[in-house]
CSV table of C-alpha atoms and ligand atoms in Angstrom, one decimal:
chain,number,residue,atom,x,y,z
Q,77,UNK,CA,53.3,11.8,-31.6
Q,78,UNK,CA,53.8,9.9,-28.3
Q,79,UNK,CA,50.9,7.5,-28.0
Q,80,UNK,CA,49.5,5.4,-25.2
Q,81,UNK,CA,47.1,2.5,-25.9
Q,82,UNK,CA,45.2,1.1,-22.9
Q,83,UNK,CA,44.4,-2.6,-22.8
Q,84,UNK,CA,46.0,-6.1,-23.0
Q,85,UNK,CA,44.2,-8.1,-25.6
Q,86,UNK,CA,44.3,-9.1,-29.2
Q,87,UNK,CA,42.4,-5.9,-30.0
Q,88,UNK,CA,45.1,-3.8,-28.5
Q,89,UNK,CA,47.8,-5.8,-30.2
Q,90,UNK,CA,46.1,-5.1,-33.5
Q,91,UNK,CA,45.7,-1.4,-32.7
Q,92,UNK,CA,49.3,-1.1,-31.7
Q,93,UNK,CA,50.4,-3.0,-34.9
Q,94,UNK,CA,48.4,-0.6,-37.1
Q,95,UNK,CA,49.5,2.5,-35.2
Q,96,UNK,CA,53.2,1.6,-35.6
Q,97,UNK,CA,52.8,1.5,-39.4
Q,98,UNK,CA,51.8,5.1,-39.4
Q,99,UNK,CA,54.7,7.7,-39.7
Q,100,UNK,CA,52.9,10.0,-37.2
Q,101,UNK,CA,53.8,7.5,-34.4
Q,102,UNK,CA,57.1,8.5,-32.7
Q,103,UNK,CA,56.7,6.5,-29.5
Q,104,UNK,CA,54.1,3.9,-28.6
Q,105,UNK,CA,53.5,2.6,-25.1
Q,106,UNK,CA,50.8,0.0,-24.4
Q,107,UNK,CA,49.5,-0.5,-20.9
Q,108,UNK,CA,49.4,-3.2,-19.6
Q,109,UNK,CA,50.0,-5.0,-22.9
Q,110,UNK,CA,51.0,-8.7,-23.3
Q,111,UNK,CA,53.9,-10.8,-24.6
Q,112,UNK,CA,53.0,-10.2,-28.3
Q,113,UNK,CA,52.6,-6.4,-27.8
Q,114,UNK,CA,55.9,-6.3,-25.9
Q,115,UNK,CA,57.6,-7.6,-29.1
Q,116,UNK,CA,56.6,-4.5,-31.0
Q,117,UNK,CA,56.1,-1.7,-28.4
Q,118,UNK,CA,57.0,-0.7,-24.9
Q,119,UNK,CA,54.6,-2.1,-22.3
Q,120,UNK,CA,53.9,-0.4,-19.0
Q,121,UNK,CA,52.4,-2.0,-15.9
Q,122,UNK,CA,49.6,0.4,-15.1
Q,123,UNK,CA,46.1,0.0,-13.6
Q,124,UNK,CA,44.1,1.3,-16.5
Q,125,UNK,CA,41.0,1.7,-14.3
Q,126,UNK,CA,42.8,4.3,-12.2
Q,127,UNK,CA,42.4,7.5,-14.2
Q,128,UNK,CA,44.7,9.5,-11.9
Q,129,UNK,CA,47.5,7.0,-12.3
Q,130,UNK,CA,47.0,7.0,-16.1
Q,131,UNK,CA,47.1,10.8,-16.2
Q,132,UNK,CA,50.2,10.9,-14.1
Q,133,UNK,CA,51.9,8.3,-16.4
Q,134,UNK,CA,51.0,10.4,-19.4
Q,135,UNK,CA,52.7,13.5,-17.9
Q,136,UNK,CA,55.8,11.5,-16.9
Q,137,UNK,CA,56.1,10.0,-20.4
Q,138,UNK,CA,55.2,13.0,-22.5
Q,139,UNK,CA,52.2,11.2,-23.9
Q,140,UNK,CA,50.0,13.3,-26.2
Q,141,UNK,CA,47.3,10.9,-27.3
Q,142,UNK,CA,45.6,8.1,-25.5
Q,143,UNK,CA,43.6,5.3,-27.3
Q,144,UNK,CA,41.3,3.4,-24.9
Q,145,UNK,CA,40.7,-0.2,-26.0
Q,146,UNK,CA,38.3,-1.9,-23.5
Q,147,UNK,CA,35.0,-0.9,-22.1
Q,148,UNK,CA,35.7,-1.0,-18.4
Q,149,UNK,CA,37.9,2.2,-18.3
Q,150,UNK,CA,35.4,4.0,-20.6
Q,151,UNK,CA,32.5,3.1,-18.3
Q,152,UNK,CA,34.4,4.4,-15.2
Q,153,UNK,CA,35.2,7.7,-16.8
Q,154,UNK,CA,38.9,7.4,-17.6
Q,155,UNK,CA,38.4,9.3,-20.9
Q,156,UNK,CA,36.8,12.1,-19.0
Q,157,UNK,CA,39.6,12.4,-16.5
Q,158,UNK,CA,42.3,12.3,-19.2
Q,159,UNK,CA,40.5,15.0,-21.3
Q,160,UNK,CA,40.3,17.2,-18.2
Q,161,UNK,CA,44.0,16.7,-17.8
Q,162,UNK,CA,44.4,18.2,-21.3
Q,163,UNK,CA,45.1,15.0,-23.2
Q,164,UNK,CA,43.8,14.1,-26.6
Q,165,UNK,CA,41.7,10.9,-26.1
Q,166,UNK,CA,40.1,8.4,-28.4
Q,167,UNK,CA,37.1,6.9,-26.6
Q,168,UNK,CA,33.7,8.1,-25.3
Q,169,UNK,CA,33.0,9.8,-22.0
Q,170,UNK,CA,31.4,7.7,-19.2
Q,171,UNK,CA,28.1,9.4,-20.1
Q,172,UNK,CA,28.3,8.4,-23.7
Q,173,UNK,CA,29.7,4.9,-22.9
Q,174,UNK,CA,26.4,4.2,-21.2
Q,175,UNK,CA,25.3,3.1,-24.7
Q,176,UNK,CA,27.3,-0.1,-23.9
Q,177,UNK,CA,27.2,0.0,-20.1
Q,178,UNK,CA,23.4,0.1,-19.8
Q,179,UNK,CA,21.0,-1.8,-22.0
Q,180,UNK,CA,18.0,0.1,-20.7
Q,181,UNK,CA,19.7,3.4,-21.5
Q,182,UNK,CA,20.3,2.3,-25.1
Q,183,UNK,CA,16.7,1.1,-25.4
Q,184,UNK,CA,15.4,4.5,-24.2
Q,185,UNK,CA,17.6,6.3,-26.8
Q,186,UNK,CA,16.2,4.0,-29.5
Q,187,UNK,CA,12.7,4.6,-28.5
Q,188,UNK,CA,13.3,8.4,-28.4
Q,189,UNK,CA,14.3,8.4,-32.1
Q,190,UNK,CA,12.2,5.5,-33.3
Q,191,UNK,CA,15.3,3.4,-34.1
Q,192,UNK,CA,14.3,-0.2,-35.0
Q,193,UNK,CA,15.2,-2.6,-32.2
Q,194,UNK,CA,13.5,-5.5,-30.3
Q,195,UNK,CA,10.4,-4.6,-28.2
Q,196,UNK,CA,11.4,-4.5,-24.6
Q,197,UNK,CA,10.4,-3.9,-21.0
Q,198,UNK,CA,12.5,-3.2,-17.8
Q,199,UNK,CA,12.1,-4.6,-14.3
Q,200,UNK,CA,13.7,-4.0,-10.9
Q,201,UNK,CA,11.4,-6.6,-9.4
Q,202,UNK,CA,11.8,-10.4,-10.1
Q,203,UNK,CA,8.1,-11.1,-9.6
Q,204,UNK,CA,7.0,-8.5,-12.1
Q,205,UNK,CA,9.6,-9.8,-14.6
Q,206,UNK,CA,8.4,-13.3,-14.2
Q,207,UNK,CA,4.8,-12.2,-14.7
Q,208,UNK,CA,5.7,-10.3,-17.9
Q,209,UNK,CA,7.6,-13.3,-19.3
Q,210,UNK,CA,4.4,-15.5,-18.8
Q,211,UNK,CA,2.4,-13.0,-20.8
Q,212,UNK,CA,5.0,-12.9,-23.7
Q,213,UNK,CA,5.9,-16.5,-24.0
Q,214,UNK,CA,9.2,-18.0,-25.3
Q,215,UNK,CA,11.6,-17.6,-27.1
Q,216,UNK,CA,12.5,-14.4,-25.2
Q,217,UNK,CA,15.7,-12.7,-24.3
Q,218,UNK,CA,16.7,-11.7,-20.7
Q,219,UNK,CA,19.5,-9.2,-20.1
Q,220,UNK,CA,21.1,-8.0,-16.9
Q,221,UNK,CA,21.4,-4.2,-17.1
Q,222,UNK,CA,25.1,-3.1,-16.8
Q,223,UNK,CA,28.4,-4.5,-17.9
Q,224,UNK,CA,28.5,-8.2,-17.4
Q,225,UNK,CA,31.5,-9.3,-19.5
Q,226,UNK,CA,29.2,-11.0,-22.0
Q,227,UNK,CA,27.6,-13.1,-19.3
Q,228,UNK,CA,24.5,-11.1,-18.7
Q,229,UNK,CA,22.4,-12.2,-21.7
Q,230,UNK,CA,20.2,-15.2,-21.7
Q,231,UNK,CA,18.5,-16.1,-25.0
Q,232,UNK,CA,15.8,-18.3,-23.6
Q,233,UNK,CA,14.2,-20.8,-26.0
Q,234,UNK,CA,11.7,-22.0,-23.3
Q,235,UNK,CA,9.7,-20.4,-20.5
Q,236,UNK,CA,11.6,-22.4,-17.9
Q,237,UNK,CA,14.9,-21.1,-19.2
Q,238,UNK,CA,13.5,-17.5,-19.2
Q,239,UNK,CA,12.3,-17.8,-15.6
Q,240,UNK,CA,15.5,-19.3,-14.5
Q,241,UNK,CA,17.4,-16.5,-16.2
Q,242,UNK,CA,15.5,-13.9,-14.2
Q,243,UNK,CA,16.3,-15.7,-11.0
Q,244,UNK,CA,20.0,-15.9,-12.0
Q,245,UNK,CA,20.2,-12.2,-12.7
Q,246,UNK,CA,18.5,-11.2,-9.5
Q,247,UNK,CA,20.8,-13.5,-7.5
Q,248,UNK,CA,24.1,-13.3,-9.5
Q,249,UNK,CA,24.0,-9.6,-10.4
Q,250,UNK,CA,21.6,-8.8,-7.6
Q,251,UNK,CA,21.6,-6.5,-4.7
Q,252,UNK,CA,19.8,-3.2,-4.5
Q,253,UNK,CA,19.4,-1.6,-7.9
Q,254,UNK,CA,19.5,-4.8,-10.0
Q,255,UNK,CA,17.6,-4.4,-13.2
Q,256,UNK,CA,16.6,-6.7,-15.9
Q,257,UNK,CA,15.7,-5.9,-19.5
Q,258,UNK,CA,13.4,-8.4,-21.2
Q,259,UNK,CA,13.4,-8.3,-25.0
Q,260,UNK,CA,11.5,-9.8,-27.9
Q,261,UNK,CA,13.6,-12.5,-29.5
Q,262,UNK,CA,14.7,-11.3,-33.0
Q,263,UNK,CA,15.4,-13.7,-35.8
Q,264,UNK,CA,17.7,-13.0,-38.8
Q,265,UNK,CA,21.5,-12.9,-39.4
Q,266,UNK,CA,23.8,-11.0,-37.0
Q,267,UNK,CA,26.6,-8.7,-38.2
Q,268,UNK,CA,28.7,-6.0,-36.7
Q,269,UNK,CA,28.9,-2.5,-38.1
Q,270,UNK,CA,31.8,-0.2,-37.0
Q,271,UNK,CA,31.7,3.5,-37.3
Q,272,UNK,CA,33.8,6.3,-35.9
Q,273,UNK,CA,31.9,9.2,-34.4
Q,274,UNK,CA,33.5,12.6,-33.5
Q,275,UNK,CA,30.4,13.9,-31.7
Q,276,UNK,CA,28.9,14.9,-34.9
Q,277,UNK,CA,30.1,13.1,-38.1
Q,278,UNK,CA,29.6,9.4,-38.4
Q,279,UNK,CA,32.2,7.6,-40.6
Q,280,UNK,CA,31.7,3.9,-41.4
Q,281,UNK,CA,35.0,2.0,-41.2
Q,282,UNK,CA,34.0,-1.6,-41.8
Q,283,UNK,CA,31.8,-4.6,-41.1
Q,284,UNK,CA,32.5,-8.0,-39.6
Q,285,UNK,CA,30.9,-11.1,-38.4
Q,286,UNK,CA,31.8,-12.9,-35.2
Q,287,UNK,CA,31.5,-16.5,-34.1
Q,288,UNK,CA,30.2,-16.5,-30.5
Q,289,UNK,CA,29.8,-20.2,-29.8
Q,290,UNK,CA,32.8,-22.2,-28.8
Q,291,UNK,CA,32.3,-25.2,-31.1
Q,292,UNK,CA,32.3,-25.9,-34.8
Q,293,UNK,CA,28.8,-25.5,-36.4
Q,294,UNK,CA,27.9,-22.8,-33.8
Q,295,UNK,CA,27.6,-25.3,-31.0
Q,296,UNK,CA,28.4,-25.2,-27.3
Q,297,UNK,CA,28.5,-22.3,-24.9
Q,298,UNK,CA,28.9,-18.6,-25.8
Q,299,UNK,CA,32.3,-17.0,-25.7
Q,300,UNK,CA,33.8,-13.6,-26.3
Q,301,UNK,CA,34.2,-14.6,-29.9
Q,302,UNK,CA,36.1,-17.5,-31.5
Q,303,UNK,CA,36.9,-15.8,-34.8
Q,304,UNK,CA,35.8,-13.1,-37.2
Q,305,UNK,CA,36.0,-12.0,-40.8
Q,306,UNK,CA,35.5,-8.7,-42.6
Q,307,UNK,CA,33.6,-7.7,-44.7
Q,308,UNK,CA,30.3,-9.3,-43.6
Q,309,UNK,CA,28.4,-10.1,-46.9
Q,310,UNK,CA,25.0,-9.7,-45.2
Q,311,UNK,CA,25.8,-6.1,-44.4
Q,312,UNK,CA,25.4,-4.9,-48.0
Q,313,UNK,CA,25.7,-1.2,-48.9
Q,314,UNK,CA,22.0,-1.0,-48.9
Q,315,UNK,CA,21.7,-2.5,-45.4
Q,316,UNK,CA,24.6,-0.3,-44.1
Q,317,UNK,CA,22.9,2.8,-45.5
Q,318,UNK,CA,19.7,1.8,-43.8
Q,319,UNK,CA,21.4,1.2,-40.5
Q,320,UNK,CA,23.1,4.6,-40.7
Q,321,UNK,CA,19.8,6.4,-41.6
Q,322,UNK,CA,17.4,4.6,-39.2
Q,323,UNK,CA,19.6,3.7,-36.2
Q,324,UNK,CA,23.1,5.1,-36.0
Q,325,UNK,CA,22.8,8.7,-37.1
Q,326,UNK,CA,19.5,9.3,-35.2
Q,327,UNK,CA,20.9,7.8,-32.0
Q,328,UNK,CA,24.1,9.8,-32.3
Q,329,UNK,CA,22.1,13.0,-32.9
Q,330,UNK,CA,20.1,12.2,-29.8
Q,331,UNK,CA,23.2,11.8,-27.7
Q,332,UNK,CA,24.5,15.2,-28.9
Q,333,UNK,CA,21.1,16.7,-28.2
Q,334,UNK,CA,21.2,15.4,-24.6
Q,335,UNK,CA,24.5,17.1,-24.1
Q,336,UNK,CA,26.5,13.8,-24.1
Q,337,UNK,CA,27.9,13.6,-27.7
Q,338,UNK,CA,29.6,10.4,-28.6
Q,339,UNK,CA,33.3,10.3,-29.5
Q,340,UNK,CA,35.1,7.1,-30.4
Q,341,UNK,CA,34.4,3.9,-32.2
Q,342,UNK,CA,30.8,2.8,-32.1
Q,343,UNK,CA,30.2,-0.9,-32.6
Q,344,UNK,CA,26.6,-1.6,-33.6
Q,345,UNK,CA,25.5,-5.2,-33.3
Q,346,UNK,CA,22.7,-5.6,-35.9
Q,347,UNK,CA,20.1,-8.3,-36.6
Q,348,UNK,CA,19.3,-8.3,-40.3
Q,349,UNK,CA,16.2,-9.9,-41.7
Q,350,UNK,CA,14.9,-9.3,-45.2
Q,351,UNK,CA,17.4,-6.6,-45.7
Q,352,UNK,CA,16.2,-4.7,-42.7
Q,353,UNK,CA,18.6,-4.1,-39.8
Q,354,UNK,CA,17.5,-3.8,-36.2
Q,355,UNK,CA,19.8,-2.9,-33.3
Q,356,UNK,CA,20.8,-5.8,-31.0
Q,357,UNK,CA,23.2,-3.7,-28.9
Q,358,UNK,CA,25.8,-1.0,-29.0
Q,359,UNK,CA,29.3,-1.3,-27.8
Q,360,UNK,CA,31.5,1.7,-27.0
Q,361,UNK,CA,34.7,0.1,-28.3
Q,362,UNK,CA,36.1,-2.1,-31.0
Q,363,UNK,CA,35.0,-5.7,-31.0
Q,364,UNK,CA,37.5,-8.3,-30.0
Q,365,UNK,CA,38.4,-10.2,-32.3
Q,366,UNK,CA,36.6,-8.0,-34.9
Q,367,UNK,CA,39.2,-5.2,-34.4
Q,368,UNK,CA,41.9,-7.5,-35.6
Q,369,UNK,CA,40.3,-8.0,-39.0
Q,370,UNK,CA,39.5,-4.3,-39.3
Q,371,UNK,CA,43.0,-3.3,-38.5
Q,372,UNK,CA,44.4,-5.8,-41.0
Q,373,UNK,CA,42.3,-4.3,-43.7
Q,374,UNK,CA,42.8,-0.6,-42.8
Q,375,UNK,CA,46.5,-0.8,-42.1
Q,376,UNK,CA,48.3,2.5,-41.5
Q,377,UNK,CA,45.3,4.7,-42.3
Q,378,UNK,CA,43.6,3.3,-39.1
Q,379,UNK,CA,45.6,5.6,-37.0
Q,380,UNK,CA,44.8,8.7,-39.2
Q,381,UNK,CA,41.1,7.9,-38.8
Q,382,UNK,CA,41.3,7.4,-35.1
Q,383,UNK,CA,43.3,10.6,-34.7
Q,384,UNK,CA,40.9,12.6,-36.9
Q,385,UNK,CA,38.0,11.1,-34.8
Q,386,UNK,CA,39.6,12.3,-31.5
Q,387,UNK,CA,40.3,15.8,-33.0
Q,388,UNK,CA,36.8,16.2,-34.4
Q,389,UNK,CA,37.9,16.2,-38.0
Q,390,UNK,CA,35.9,13.2,-39.4
Q,391,UNK,CA,34.0,15.5,-41.8
Q,392,UNK,CA,37.2,15.8,-43.8
Q,393,UNK,CA,38.3,12.2,-43.4
Q,394,UNK,CA,38.1,9.4,-45.9
Q,395,UNK,CA,38.5,5.7,-45.8
Q,396,UNK,CA,40.4,4.1,-48.6
Q,397,UNK,CA,39.0,0.7,-49.2
Q,398,UNK,CA,40.8,-2.2,-50.7
Q,399,UNK,CA,38.7,-4.8,-52.3
Q,400,UNK,CA,40.0,-7.4,-49.8
Q,401,UNK,CA,39.0,-9.8,-47.0
Q,402,UNK,CA,40.5,-10.6,-43.6
Q,403,UNK,CA,39.8,-13.4,-41.3
Q,404,UNK,CA,41.0,-14.2,-37.8
Q,405,UNK,CA,41.0,-17.6,-35.9
Q,406,UNK,CA,41.0,-17.4,-32.1
Q,407,UNK,CA,43.2,-20.0,-30.4
Q,408,UNK,CA,42.0,-20.6,-26.9
Q,409,UNK,CA,43.4,-22.5,-24.0
Q,410,UNK,CA,41.7,-25.9,-23.1
Q,411,UNK,CA,38.9,-25.3,-20.7
Q,412,UNK,CA,37.7,-22.0,-22.2
Q,413,UNK,CA,35.1,-20.5,-21.9
Q,414,UNK,CA,35.0,-22.3,-18.5
Q,415,UNK,CA,38.3,-22.2,-16.5
Q,416,UNK,CA,41.1,-22.1,-19.1
Q,417,UNK,CA,44.3,-24.0,-18.3
Q,418,UNK,CA,47.1,-21.4,-17.9
Q,419,UNK,CA,50.8,-21.9,-18.1
Q,420,UNK,CA,51.3,-24.1,-21.2
Q,421,UNK,CA,54.1,-23.3,-23.6
Q,422,UNK,CA,53.3,-22.1,-27.2
Q,423,UNK,CA,55.8,-23.1,-29.8
Q,424,UNK,CA,56.3,-22.5,-33.5
Q,425,UNK,CA,55.5,-18.7,-33.4
Q,426,UNK,CA,59.0,-17.6,-34.5
Q,427,UNK,CA,58.9,-19.5,-37.7
Q,428,UNK,CA,55.7,-17.9,-39.0
Q,429,UNK,CA,55.8,-15.6,-42.0
Q,430,UNK,CA,54.3,-12.5,-40.5
Q,431,UNK,CA,53.7,-9.6,-42.9
Q,432,UNK,CA,51.2,-6.9,-43.7
Q,433,UNK,CA,48.8,-9.7,-44.6
Q,434,UNK,CA,49.4,-12.3,-41.9
Q,435,UNK,CA,49.8,-11.7,-38.2
Q,436,UNK,CA,49.4,-13.6,-35.0
Q,437,UNK,CA,48.0,-11.1,-32.5
Q,438,UNK,CA,48.4,-12.1,-28.9
Q,439,UNK,CA,45.3,-11.9,-26.7
Q,440,UNK,CA,46.5,-13.7,-23.5
Q,441,UNK,CA,50.2,-14.4,-23.3
Q,442,UNK,CA,53.2,-13.7,-21.1
Q,443,UNK,CA,56.9,-14.2,-21.9
Q,444,UNK,CA,58.9,-16.3,-19.5
Q,445,UNK,CA,62.5,-17.4,-20.0
Q,446,UNK,CA,62.3,-16.7,-23.7
Q,447,UNK,CA,59.1,-18.7,-24.1
Q,448,UNK,CA,55.6,-17.6,-24.9
Q,449,UNK,CA,53.2,-18.9,-22.2
Q,450,UNK,CA,49.4,-19.1,-22.4
Q,451,UNK,CA,47.9,-16.8,-19.8
Q,452,UNK,CA,44.2,-16.5,-20.5
Q,453,UNK,CA,41.1,-18.0,-22.2
Q,454,UNK,CA,41.5,-16.5,-25.6
Q,455,UNK,CA,45.2,-16.6,-26.2
Q,456,UNK,CA,46.1,-16.0,-29.9
Q,457,UNK,CA,44.3,-14.4,-32.9
Q,458,UNK,CA,45.7,-15.9,-36.1
Q,459,UNK,CA,44.8,-13.3,-38.7
Q,460,UNK,CA,45.3,-13.1,-42.4
Q,461,UNK,CA,44.2,-11.0,-45.4
Q,462,UNK,CA,43.5,-12.1,-48.9
Q,463,UNK,CA,42.0,-11.1,-52.2
Q,464,UNK,CA,39.1,-13.5,-51.3
Q,465,UNK,CA,37.8,-14.7,-48.0
Q,466,UNK,CA,38.8,-18.2,-49.0
Q,467,UNK,CA,42.4,-17.1,-49.5
Q,468,UNK,CA,42.4,-15.2,-46.1
Q,469,UNK,CA,41.0,-18.3,-44.4
Q,470,UNK,CA,43.5,-20.7,-46.0
Q,471,UNK,CA,46.4,-18.4,-45.0
Q,472,UNK,CA,45.1,-18.1,-41.4
Q,473,UNK,CA,44.6,-21.9,-41.0
Q,474,UNK,CA,48.0,-22.6,-42.5
Q,475,UNK,CA,49.5,-20.5,-39.7
Q,476,UNK,CA,47.3,-22.2,-37.1
Q,477,UNK,CA,48.6,-25.6,-38.2
Q,478,UNK,CA,52.2,-24.4,-37.8
Q,479,UNK,CA,51.7,-23.4,-34.2
Q,480,UNK,CA,52.8,-26.0,-31.8
Q,481,UNK,CA,50.4,-25.8,-28.8
Q,482,UNK,CA,48.8,-29.1,-27.8
Q,483,UNK,CA,47.0,-27.4,-24.9
Q,484,UNK,CA,45.1,-25.0,-27.2
Q,485,UNK,CA,42.2,-25.4,-29.5
Q,486,UNK,CA,40.3,-23.4,-32.2
Q,487,UNK,CA,37.2,-23.7,-34.4
Q,488,UNK,CA,38.0,-25.0,-37.8
Q,489,UNK,CA,35.0,-23.4,-39.5
Q,490,UNK,CA,35.6,-19.7,-39.1
Q,491,UNK,CA,33.9,-17.9,-42.1
Q,492,UNK,CA,31.6,-20.8,-42.9
Q,493,UNK,CA,28.5,-18.6,-43.3
Q,494,UNK,CA,30.2,-16.5,-46.0
Q,495,UNK,CA,31.9,-19.4,-47.7
Q,496,UNK,CA,29.0,-21.8,-48.3
J,964,AMP,P1,24.3,-8.7,-26.4
J,964,AMP,O1,25.3,-8.8,-25.3
J,964,AMP,O2,23.2,-7.8,-26.2
J,964,AMP,O3,25.0,-8.5,-27.7
J,964,AMP,O4,23.7,-10.1,-26.6
J,964,AMP,C1,24.5,-11.3,-26.8
J,964,AMP,C2,24.0,-12.1,-27.9
J,964,AMP,O5,22.6,-12.5,-27.6
J,964,AMP,C3,23.8,-11.3,-29.2
J,964,AMP,O6,25.0,-11.2,-30.0
J,964,AMP,C4,22.7,-12.1,-29.9
J,964,AMP,O7,23.2,-13.2,-30.5
J,964,AMP,C5,21.8,-12.5,-28.8
J,964,AMP,N1,20.7,-11.6,-28.6
J,964,AMP,C6,20.7,-10.5,-27.8
J,964,AMP,N2,19.5,-9.8,-27.9
J,964,AMP,C7,18.8,-10.5,-28.7
J,964,AMP,C8,17.4,-10.4,-29.2
J,964,AMP,N3,16.6,-9.4,-28.8
J,964,AMP,N4,17.0,-11.4,-30.1
J,964,AMP,C9,17.8,-12.4,-30.5
J,964,AMP,N5,19.0,-12.6,-30.1
J,964,AMP,C10,19.5,-11.7,-29.2
J,965,LIG,N1,33.5,-10.2,-30.2
J,965,LIG,C1,32.4,-9.5,-29.5
J,965,LIG,C2,32.7,-8.4,-28.7
J,965,LIG,O1,33.8,-7.8,-28.7
J,965,LIG,O2,31.9,-7.9,-27.9
């Protein structure tokens, strides 16, 4: 098959890497890609939010299958347009991607089927939101409705922070139609559950745990994720079964019943307390960097599963699990998650022993004059697999230490929760 992957991060590098291992892949193009992706596949400079341009590109390049990585093209309906053009697509319609794009929409769906999640209320008026917060007290969670690139959630430990959060949302994300969702603060341990859904069948493909804070010991500001590992021990088989039965299958059935069946990967963020999972959020895509550890564990079969999902064949699909662990360390440019310093040279990458159990996925790099240059906040995802989590961790950090990049940093404690 001739395959096109949309996106430019470590997630897409990992998807490309796994896809290339599968003999079904004849030609792979990634748009727009990055320097690491360009080392293994053709990259095309394409505006992936412009569905018409993507469809035209597919015709010109005899593309048969499009895998959509990030949420932005999904939310704007790129999958819909490509399907209308007769292409096979992995990724939900804009209507189904609302599960990520609108917090209030997801809460409504949960309520409709009784799926466990935080109690909530929605407001389009700042004054009413403030009054509600005063009746509920802190801690409390304030969320901007709509995609906010991870910046629209305020976990407020005090009333002052909560009230300031409402003000920030109505000014920063404001304008007519601004909406805020206010939620009960849930306690427990967070983990991510990834399933493929073909409109009907739900197939679990792995669990992971992310590290959202920038600093060791989960300190400092939130980020897009500083590292991840799979599997997540807290997401036991019993918890997974419960999440499927009480949250995921009922909400997917409700999406189908409403005439907007979900097709693609569904990433359920769960809060687990006393063995009971509750939904924090849905995402309509693979997590980044969670995808990197999932791809490392699934290998070549990842593409078969993604392909079966897009063709509605998940009922006959099976995941072959190895009893292994994978871990990824994010290397970020100094300044991240504020303003990252771009343009520094990254050395030592060529000498790394990359293999089926050790890969440096690129998240934000460009190649210039034969050198790899940092070009984003999160820049590299140093990923390794092992028989144990400890082995995966040691392998990953051995590679981190061999990378010569003084202007970059990483957390040194990825995996701590599962290792202590
Ligand atoms: P979200 O973008 O909805 O995933 O929220 C970002 C992060 O905020 C989550 O990963 C949680 O750590 C935290 N969070 C969101 N909602 C809640 C909640 N209701 N209770 C506690 N923590 C939450
Ligand atoms: N790593 C979190 C996310 O992809 O949303």
